[in-house]
N, CA and C atoms as an extended XYZ file, in Angstrom:
363
Properties=species:S:1:pos:R:3:atomname:S:1:resname:S:1:resid:I:1 pbc="F F F"
N        77.507       61.571       76.398 N   UNK     1
C        77.215       60.536       76.888 CA  UNK     1
C        75.923       59.729       76.285 C   UNK     1
N        76.670       58.605       75.680 N   UNK     2
C        75.941       57.320       75.114 CA  UNK     2
C        75.039       56.705       76.417 C   UNK     2
N        73.802       56.291       74.891 N   UNK     3
C        72.762       55.759       75.669 CA  UNK     3
C        72.589       54.556       74.902 C   UNK     3
N        72.392       53.553       75.702 N   UNK     4
C        72.109       51.628       74.747 CA  UNK     4
C        70.260       51.716       75.518 C   UNK     4
N        70.090       51.766       74.279 N   UNK     5
C        68.366       51.073       74.231 CA  UNK     5
C        68.205       49.681       73.914 C   UNK     5
N        68.131       48.814       75.225 N   UNK     6
C        67.606       46.955       74.669 CA  UNK     6
C        66.157       47.078       75.131 C   UNK     6
N        65.361       46.446       73.941 N   UNK     7
C        64.942       45.485       73.013 CA  UNK     7
C        64.578       44.618       73.607 C   UNK     7
N        63.762       43.776       74.101 N   UNK     8
C        63.586       42.437       74.155 CA  UNK     8
C        62.352       41.827       72.896 C   UNK     8
N        61.976       41.500       72.162 N   UNK     9
C        60.936       41.226       71.287 CA  UNK     9
C        60.491       40.058       70.972 C   UNK     9
N        59.505       39.092       70.619 N   UNK    10
C        59.256       37.743       69.702 CA  UNK    10
C        58.210       38.066       69.492 C   UNK    10
N        57.854       37.829       68.027 N   UNK    11
C        56.800       38.195       67.701 CA  UNK    11
C        55.684       39.708       68.057 C   UNK    11
N        56.561       40.566       67.299 N   UNK    12
C        56.706       41.816       67.864 CA  UNK    12
C        56.385       42.770       66.884 C   UNK    12
N        56.139       42.829       65.652 N   UNK    13
C        56.310       43.360       64.024 CA  UNK    13
C        54.953       44.539       63.746 C   UNK    13
N        54.199       43.688       64.784 N   UNK    14
C        53.199       44.956       65.334 CA  UNK    14
C        53.604       46.466       65.614 C   UNK    14
N        54.237       46.026       66.727 N   UNK    15
C        54.576       47.591       67.998 CA  UNK    15
C        55.987       48.198       66.969 C   UNK    15
N        56.832       46.974       66.912 N   UNK    16
C        58.586       46.895       66.780 CA  UNK    16
C        58.551       48.624       65.991 C   UNK    16
N        58.375       48.589       65.045 N   UNK    17
C        58.601       49.682       63.701 CA  UNK    17
C        57.780       51.076       64.725 C   UNK    17
N        57.405       51.143       65.694 N   UNK    18
C        57.470       52.656       66.244 CA  UNK    18
C        58.679       53.041       67.116 C   UNK    18
N        58.408       51.890       67.777 N   UNK    19
C        59.432       51.712       69.346 CA  UNK    19
C        60.869       52.001       68.032 C   UNK    19
N        61.710       51.349       66.946 N   UNK    20
C        62.711       51.858       66.323 CA  UNK    20
C        62.373       53.479       65.886 C   UNK    20
N        61.518       54.077       65.180 N   UNK    21
C        61.099       55.092       64.689 CA  UNK    21
C        61.111       56.535       66.069 C   UNK    21
N        60.715       55.719       67.578 N   UNK    22
C        61.203       56.987       68.079 CA  UNK    22
C        62.580       56.488       69.040 C   UNK    22
N        63.391       55.648       68.740 N   UNK    23
C        64.759       55.814       68.785 CA  UNK    23
C        65.531       56.403       68.148 C   UNK    23
N        65.056       56.536       66.803 N   UNK    24
C        65.675       57.106       66.011 CA  UNK    24
C        65.361       58.551       65.761 C   UNK    24
N        63.990       58.854       66.056 N   UNK    25
C        63.917       60.202       66.057 CA  UNK    25
C        65.096       60.864       66.730 C   UNK    25
N        64.981       60.782       68.403 N   UNK    26
C        65.377       61.399       69.607 CA  UNK    26
C        66.616       62.274       69.025 C   UNK    26
N        66.369       63.537       69.617 N   UNK    27
C        67.146       64.906       69.889 CA  UNK    27
C        68.480       64.100       70.113 C   UNK    27
N        68.828       63.630       71.232 N   UNK    28
C        70.274       63.358       71.851 CA  UNK    28
C        70.342       61.797       70.619 C   UNK    28
N        71.900       62.272       69.978 N   UNK    29
C        72.298       61.582       69.054 CA  UNK    29
C        73.061       60.388       69.051 C   UNK    29
N        73.520       60.454       70.532 N   UNK    30
C        74.711       59.196       70.991 CA  UNK    30
C        73.621       58.319       71.758 C   UNK    30
N        73.047       57.544       71.233 N   UNK    31
C        72.192       56.029       71.409 CA  UNK    31
C        71.722       54.847       69.734 C   UNK    31
N        72.219       54.143       70.718 N   UNK    32
C        72.355       52.864       70.484 CA  UNK    32
C        70.674       52.206       70.364 C   UNK    32
N        70.712       51.403       69.520 N   UNK    33
C        69.081       50.642       69.657 CA  UNK    33
C        70.140       48.451       69.164 C   UNK    33
N        69.824       48.325       70.392 N   UNK    34
C        70.091       46.908       70.539 CA  UNK    34
C        68.475       46.191       70.822 C   UNK    34
N        68.425       44.746       69.392 N   UNK    35
C        67.166       44.229       69.373 CA  UNK    35
C        67.774       42.883       69.672 C   UNK    35
N        66.937       42.387       70.938 N   UNK    36
C        67.231       40.966       70.749 CA  UNK    36
C        65.781       39.969       70.732 C   UNK    36
N        65.620       38.997       69.227 N   UNK    37
C        64.475       38.536       69.304 CA  UNK    37
C        64.269       37.011       69.931 C   UNK    37
N        63.279       37.000       69.824 N   UNK    38
C        63.569       35.364       71.057 CA  UNK    38
C        63.347       33.935       70.182 C   UNK    38
N        62.869       34.849       68.487 N   UNK    39
C        63.263       33.276       67.639 CA  UNK    39
C        61.210       33.802       67.146 C   UNK    39
N        60.992       34.974       66.912 N   UNK    40
C        59.863       35.546       65.810 CA  UNK    40
C        59.745       34.524       64.284 C   UNK    40
N        58.275       34.673       64.300 N   UNK    41
C        57.971       33.736       63.225 CA  UNK    41
C        56.915       34.634       62.868 C   UNK    41
N        56.627       36.085       62.862 N   UNK    42
C        55.370       37.192       62.505 CA  UNK    42
C        55.812       37.820       61.799 C   UNK    42
N        57.070       38.316       60.859 N   UNK    43
C        56.830       39.046       60.437 CA  UNK    43
C        58.117       39.617       60.938 C   UNK    43
N        58.753       39.837       62.426 N   UNK    44
C        59.280       40.744       63.604 CA  UNK    44
C        60.792       40.222       62.425 C   UNK    44
N        61.184       39.334       62.160 N   UNK    45
C        62.478       39.642       61.524 CA  UNK    45
C        62.715       39.761       60.496 C   UNK    45
N        62.240       40.177       59.064 N   UNK    46
C        62.035       41.211       58.410 CA  UNK    46
C        62.014       42.292       58.553 C   UNK    46
N        61.312       43.037       59.354 N   UNK    47
C        61.582       44.522       59.839 CA  UNK    47
C        62.638       44.610       60.193 C   UNK    47
N        63.421       43.880       61.453 N   UNK    48
C        64.755       43.888       61.576 CA  UNK    48
C        65.499       44.267       60.216 C   UNK    48
N        65.611       43.893       59.680 N   UNK    49
C        66.460       43.640       58.521 CA  UNK    49
C        66.429       44.498       57.893 C   UNK    49
N        65.161       45.159       57.583 N   UNK    50
C        65.104       46.603       56.989 CA  UNK    50
C        65.149       47.801       57.659 C   UNK    50
N        64.730       47.309       59.013 N   UNK    51
C        65.319       48.453       59.730 CA  UNK    51
C        66.844       48.640       60.425 C   UNK    51
N        68.096       47.976       59.656 N   UNK    52
C        69.467       47.455       60.136 CA  UNK    52
C        69.931       48.403       60.059 C   UNK    52
N        69.945       49.482       59.349 N   UNK    53
C        70.705       50.571       59.449 CA  UNK    53
C        70.478       51.269       60.946 C   UNK    53
N        69.554       51.237       61.785 N   UNK    54
C        69.251       51.649       62.631 CA  UNK    54
C        69.103       51.259       63.962 C   UNK    54
N        69.473       50.087       63.586 N   UNK    55
C        70.717       49.279       64.937 CA  UNK    55
C        71.510       49.456       64.857 C   UNK    55
N        72.004       49.092       65.990 N   UNK    56
C        73.478       48.681       67.072 CA  UNK    56
C        73.778       47.443       66.405 C   UNK    56
N        72.955       46.463       66.927 N   UNK    57
C        73.064       45.006       66.871 CA  UNK    57
C        71.593       44.761       67.386 C   UNK    57
N        71.446       43.234       66.052 N   UNK    58
C        70.472       42.809       66.126 CA  UNK    58
C        70.462       41.251       66.240 C   UNK    58
N        69.999       40.655       66.916 N   UNK    59
C        69.810       38.663       66.632 CA  UNK    59
C        68.844       38.302       67.321 C   UNK    59
N        68.631       36.901       66.699 N   UNK    60
C        67.141       36.212       67.032 CA  UNK    60
C        67.899       34.708       67.723 C   UNK    60
N        67.420       34.287       68.646 N   UNK    61
C        67.825       32.908       69.275 CA  UNK    61
C        66.773       32.587       69.680 C   UNK    61
N        66.219       31.368       70.173 N   UNK    62
C        65.855       31.211       71.222 CA  UNK    62
C        66.005       31.080       72.440 C   UNK    62
N        65.103       31.829       73.618 N   UNK    63
C        65.984       31.830       74.531 CA  UNK    63
C        64.199       31.568       75.603 C   UNK    63
N        64.681       31.783       77.309 N   UNK    64
C        64.056       31.167       78.241 CA  UNK    64
C        62.824       32.343       78.975 C   UNK    64
N        63.465       33.188       78.391 N   UNK    65
C        62.102       34.265       78.556 CA  UNK    65
C        63.058       36.028       78.578 C   UNK    65
N        62.722       36.618       79.048 N   UNK    66
C        63.053       38.709       78.607 CA  UNK    66
C        64.154       38.503       78.993 C   UNK    66
N        64.397       37.850       80.240 N   UNK    67
C        65.436       38.092       80.930 CA  UNK    67
C        67.191       37.625       80.483 C   UNK    67
N        66.959       36.363       79.990 N   UNK    68
C        67.273       35.470       79.355 CA  UNK    68
C        68.090       37.171       77.715 C   UNK    68
N        66.630       37.090       77.007 N   UNK    69
C        67.165       38.201       75.992 CA  UNK    69
C        67.873       39.319       76.611 C   UNK    69
N        67.389       40.341       77.837 N   UNK    70
C        68.053       41.580       78.343 CA  UNK    70
C        70.259       40.857       78.015 C   UNK    70
N        69.840       40.275       79.291 N   UNK    71
C        71.847       39.228       79.458 CA  UNK    71
C        72.479       39.315       77.811 C   UNK    71
N        71.540       38.509       77.056 N   UNK    72
C        72.362       38.287       75.562 CA  UNK    72
C        72.671       39.579       74.725 C   UNK    72
N        71.404       40.432       74.803 N   UNK    73
C        71.359       41.864       74.556 CA  UNK    73
C        72.408       42.859       75.024 C   UNK    73
N        72.632       42.904       76.128 N   UNK    74
C        73.475       43.405       77.365 CA  UNK    74
C        74.758       43.321       76.685 C   UNK    74
N        74.978       42.410       76.537 N   UNK    75
C        76.834       41.619       76.789 CA  UNK    75
C        77.072       42.575       74.721 C   UNK    75
N        76.215       43.396       74.727 N   UNK    76
C        76.277       44.166       72.762 CA  UNK    76
C        75.836       45.559       73.423 C   UNK    76
N        76.141       46.033       74.279 N   UNK    77
C        75.519       47.275       74.768 CA  UNK    77
C        77.599       48.054       75.230 C   UNK    77
N        76.663       49.659       74.046 N   UNK    78
C        78.092       49.963       74.701 CA  UNK    78
C        78.391       51.286       74.973 C   UNK    78
N        76.733       51.119       75.720 N   UNK    79
C        76.723       53.147       75.790 CA  UNK    79
C        76.863       53.243       77.619 C   UNK    79
N        77.008       54.339       77.920 N   UNK    80
C        77.033       54.383       79.316 CA  UNK    80
C        76.266       54.628       80.466 C   UNK    80
N        75.180       54.536       79.911 N   UNK    81
C        74.063       53.787       80.336 CA  UNK    81
C        72.827       52.931       79.546 C   UNK    81
N        72.505       52.342       80.461 N   UNK    82
C        71.002       51.453       79.242 CA  UNK    82
C        69.917       51.557       79.602 C   UNK    82
N        68.994       51.339       78.959 N   UNK    83
C        67.474       51.731       79.212 CA  UNK    83
C        66.991       50.791       78.751 C   UNK    83
N        65.923       49.644       78.796 N   UNK    84
C        65.406       48.860       78.849 CA  UNK    84
C        63.628       49.469       78.403 C   UNK    84
N        63.514       48.946       77.362 N   UNK    85
C        62.018       49.078       76.780 CA  UNK    85
C        61.353       48.023       75.996 C   UNK    85
N        60.373       47.638       76.272 N   UNK    86
C        59.539       46.870       75.458 CA  UNK    86
C        59.717       46.887       74.504 C   UNK    86
N        59.724       45.725       73.513 N   UNK    87
C        59.277       46.242       71.901 CA  UNK    87
C        57.680       46.501       71.497 C   UNK    87
N        56.723       47.250       72.230 N   UNK    88
C        55.864       47.514       71.984 CA  UNK    88
C        55.620       48.742       73.182 C   UNK    88
N        57.012       49.729       73.431 N   UNK    89
C        57.104       51.082       74.495 CA  UNK    89
C        57.142       51.068       72.688 C   UNK    89
N        57.185       53.010       73.065 N   UNK    90
C        57.662       53.674       72.533 CA  UNK    90
C        58.450       55.168       73.432 C   UNK    90
N        58.998       55.902       72.888 N   UNK    91
C        59.480       57.353       73.421 CA  UNK    91
C        58.520       58.042       73.162 C   UNK    91
N        57.805       58.901       74.175 N   UNK    92
C        57.082       60.043       73.652 CA  UNK    92
C        57.009       61.469       72.942 C   UNK    92
N        58.358       62.127       73.318 N   UNK    93
C        58.775       63.215       72.769 CA  UNK    93
C        60.711       62.551       72.172 C   UNK    93
N        60.955       63.687       70.917 N   UNK    94
C        62.273       63.608       70.324 CA  UNK    94
C        63.161       64.111       71.585 C   UNK    94
N        62.513       64.857       72.367 N   UNK    95
C        63.853       64.942       73.434 CA  UNK    95
C        63.643       63.929       75.566 C   UNK    95
N        62.534       62.980       74.790 N   UNK    96
C        62.822       62.187       75.718 CA  UNK    96
C        64.409       61.759       76.737 C   UNK    96
N        65.440       61.300       76.105 N   UNK    97
C        67.213       60.865       76.322 CA  UNK    97
C        67.519       61.892       76.300 C   UNK    97
N        67.730       63.329       75.484 N   UNK    98
C        68.112       64.434       75.748 CA  UNK    98
C        67.539       64.871       77.210 C   UNK    98
N        66.867       64.432       78.317 N   UNK    99
C        66.387       65.362       78.781 CA  UNK    99
C        66.806       63.553       79.763 C   UNK    99
N        66.544       62.505       79.814 N   UNK   100
C        67.364       61.368       80.766 CA  UNK   100
C        68.754       61.694       80.289 C   UNK   100
N        69.592       62.023       79.238 N   UNK   101
C        70.868       62.479       79.452 CA  UNK   101
C        71.435       63.041       80.464 C   UNK   101
N        70.531       64.727       80.447 N   UNK   102
C        70.949       65.564       81.502 CA  UNK   102
C        70.875       65.148       82.623 C   UNK   102
N        69.814       64.953       82.884 N   UNK   103
C        69.606       63.875       84.842 CA  UNK   103
C        71.025       63.643       85.322 C   UNK   103
N        70.917       62.474       84.185 N   UNK   104
C        72.452       61.662       84.237 CA  UNK   104
C        73.702       61.795       84.569 C   UNK   104
N        73.317       62.993       83.844 N   UNK   105
C        75.036       64.116       83.751 CA  UNK   105
C        75.734       64.365       85.365 C   UNK   105
N        74.550       64.677       86.039 N   UNK   106
C        74.044       65.583       87.255 CA  UNK   106
C        74.228       64.193       88.336 C   UNK   106
N        74.600       63.127       88.123 N   UNK   107
C        75.051       61.496       89.360 CA  UNK   107
C        76.493       61.968       89.568 C   UNK   107
N        76.793       61.040       90.064 N   UNK   108
C        78.587       61.068       90.691 CA  UNK   108
C        79.011       59.675       89.285 C   UNK   108
N        79.843       59.633       88.963 N   UNK   109
C        80.112       58.806       88.241 CA  UNK   109
C        80.718       57.280       88.771 C   UNK   109
N        80.427       57.333       90.064 N   UNK   110
C        80.576       55.926       90.493 CA  UNK   110
C        79.462       55.595       90.101 C   UNK   110
N        77.945       56.027       90.003 N   UNK   111
C        76.503       55.574       89.335 CA  UNK   111
C        76.284       54.995       88.183 C   UNK   111
N        77.526       55.265       87.993 N   UNK   112
C        77.194       54.281       86.086 CA  UNK   112
C        77.972       53.157       86.164 C   UNK   112
N        77.632       52.161       85.409 N   UNK   113
C        77.796       50.843       84.766 CA  UNK   113
C        79.135       50.632       85.007 C   UNK   113
N        80.009       49.562       85.860 N   UNK   114
C        81.098       48.734       85.514 CA  UNK   114
C        81.251       48.960       83.817 C   UNK   114
N        82.749       48.319       83.642 N   UNK   115
C        82.569       47.918       81.760 CA  UNK   115
C        82.278       46.148       81.434 C   UNK   115
N        82.713       45.602       83.160 N   UNK   116
C        81.917       44.403       82.844 CA  UNK   116
C        80.678       43.955       83.469 C   UNK   116
N        79.805       44.789       82.753 N   UNK   117
C        78.085       44.823       83.279 CA  UNK   117
C        77.216       44.085       84.207 C   UNK   117
N        76.790       43.515       85.031 N   UNK   118
C        76.722       43.138       86.204 CA  UNK   118
C        74.940       42.704       84.806 C   UNK   118
N        74.753       41.343       85.292 N   UNK   119
C        73.925       40.665       84.595 CA  UNK   119
C        72.120       40.739       84.842 C   UNK   119
N        71.187       41.295       84.106 N   UNK   120
C        69.813       41.335       85.142 CA  UNK   120
C        69.145       40.000       85.480 C   UNK   120
N        68.946       39.899       86.095 N   UNK   121
C        68.229       38.509       86.887 CA  UNK   121
C        66.861       38.976       87.225 C   UNK   121
């Protein structure tokens, strides 16, 4: 089961590395991280560039807020399930997504997102 972690960020250079490290360090290996930046000016773009190998997709463009950023990022999600995390959040243990995936596997297939994913509103 592939999980997509989506993060919207604007000027999050101080905390974003911790989030990226926490996703990259997960025991569950079928994880992709999609980052949508809202036009940062604080070094976030340089951080994303230096961590490009750990990201499935990154993009920077002005937006009207977190919902527009999430919707832009959602178009690049390839996982069976999507997790939204803030740029100043992190996963507290390396087995968090493995435990989440284990619980999600117990749900009926009809509860998964359709390929034409709904937008966040």
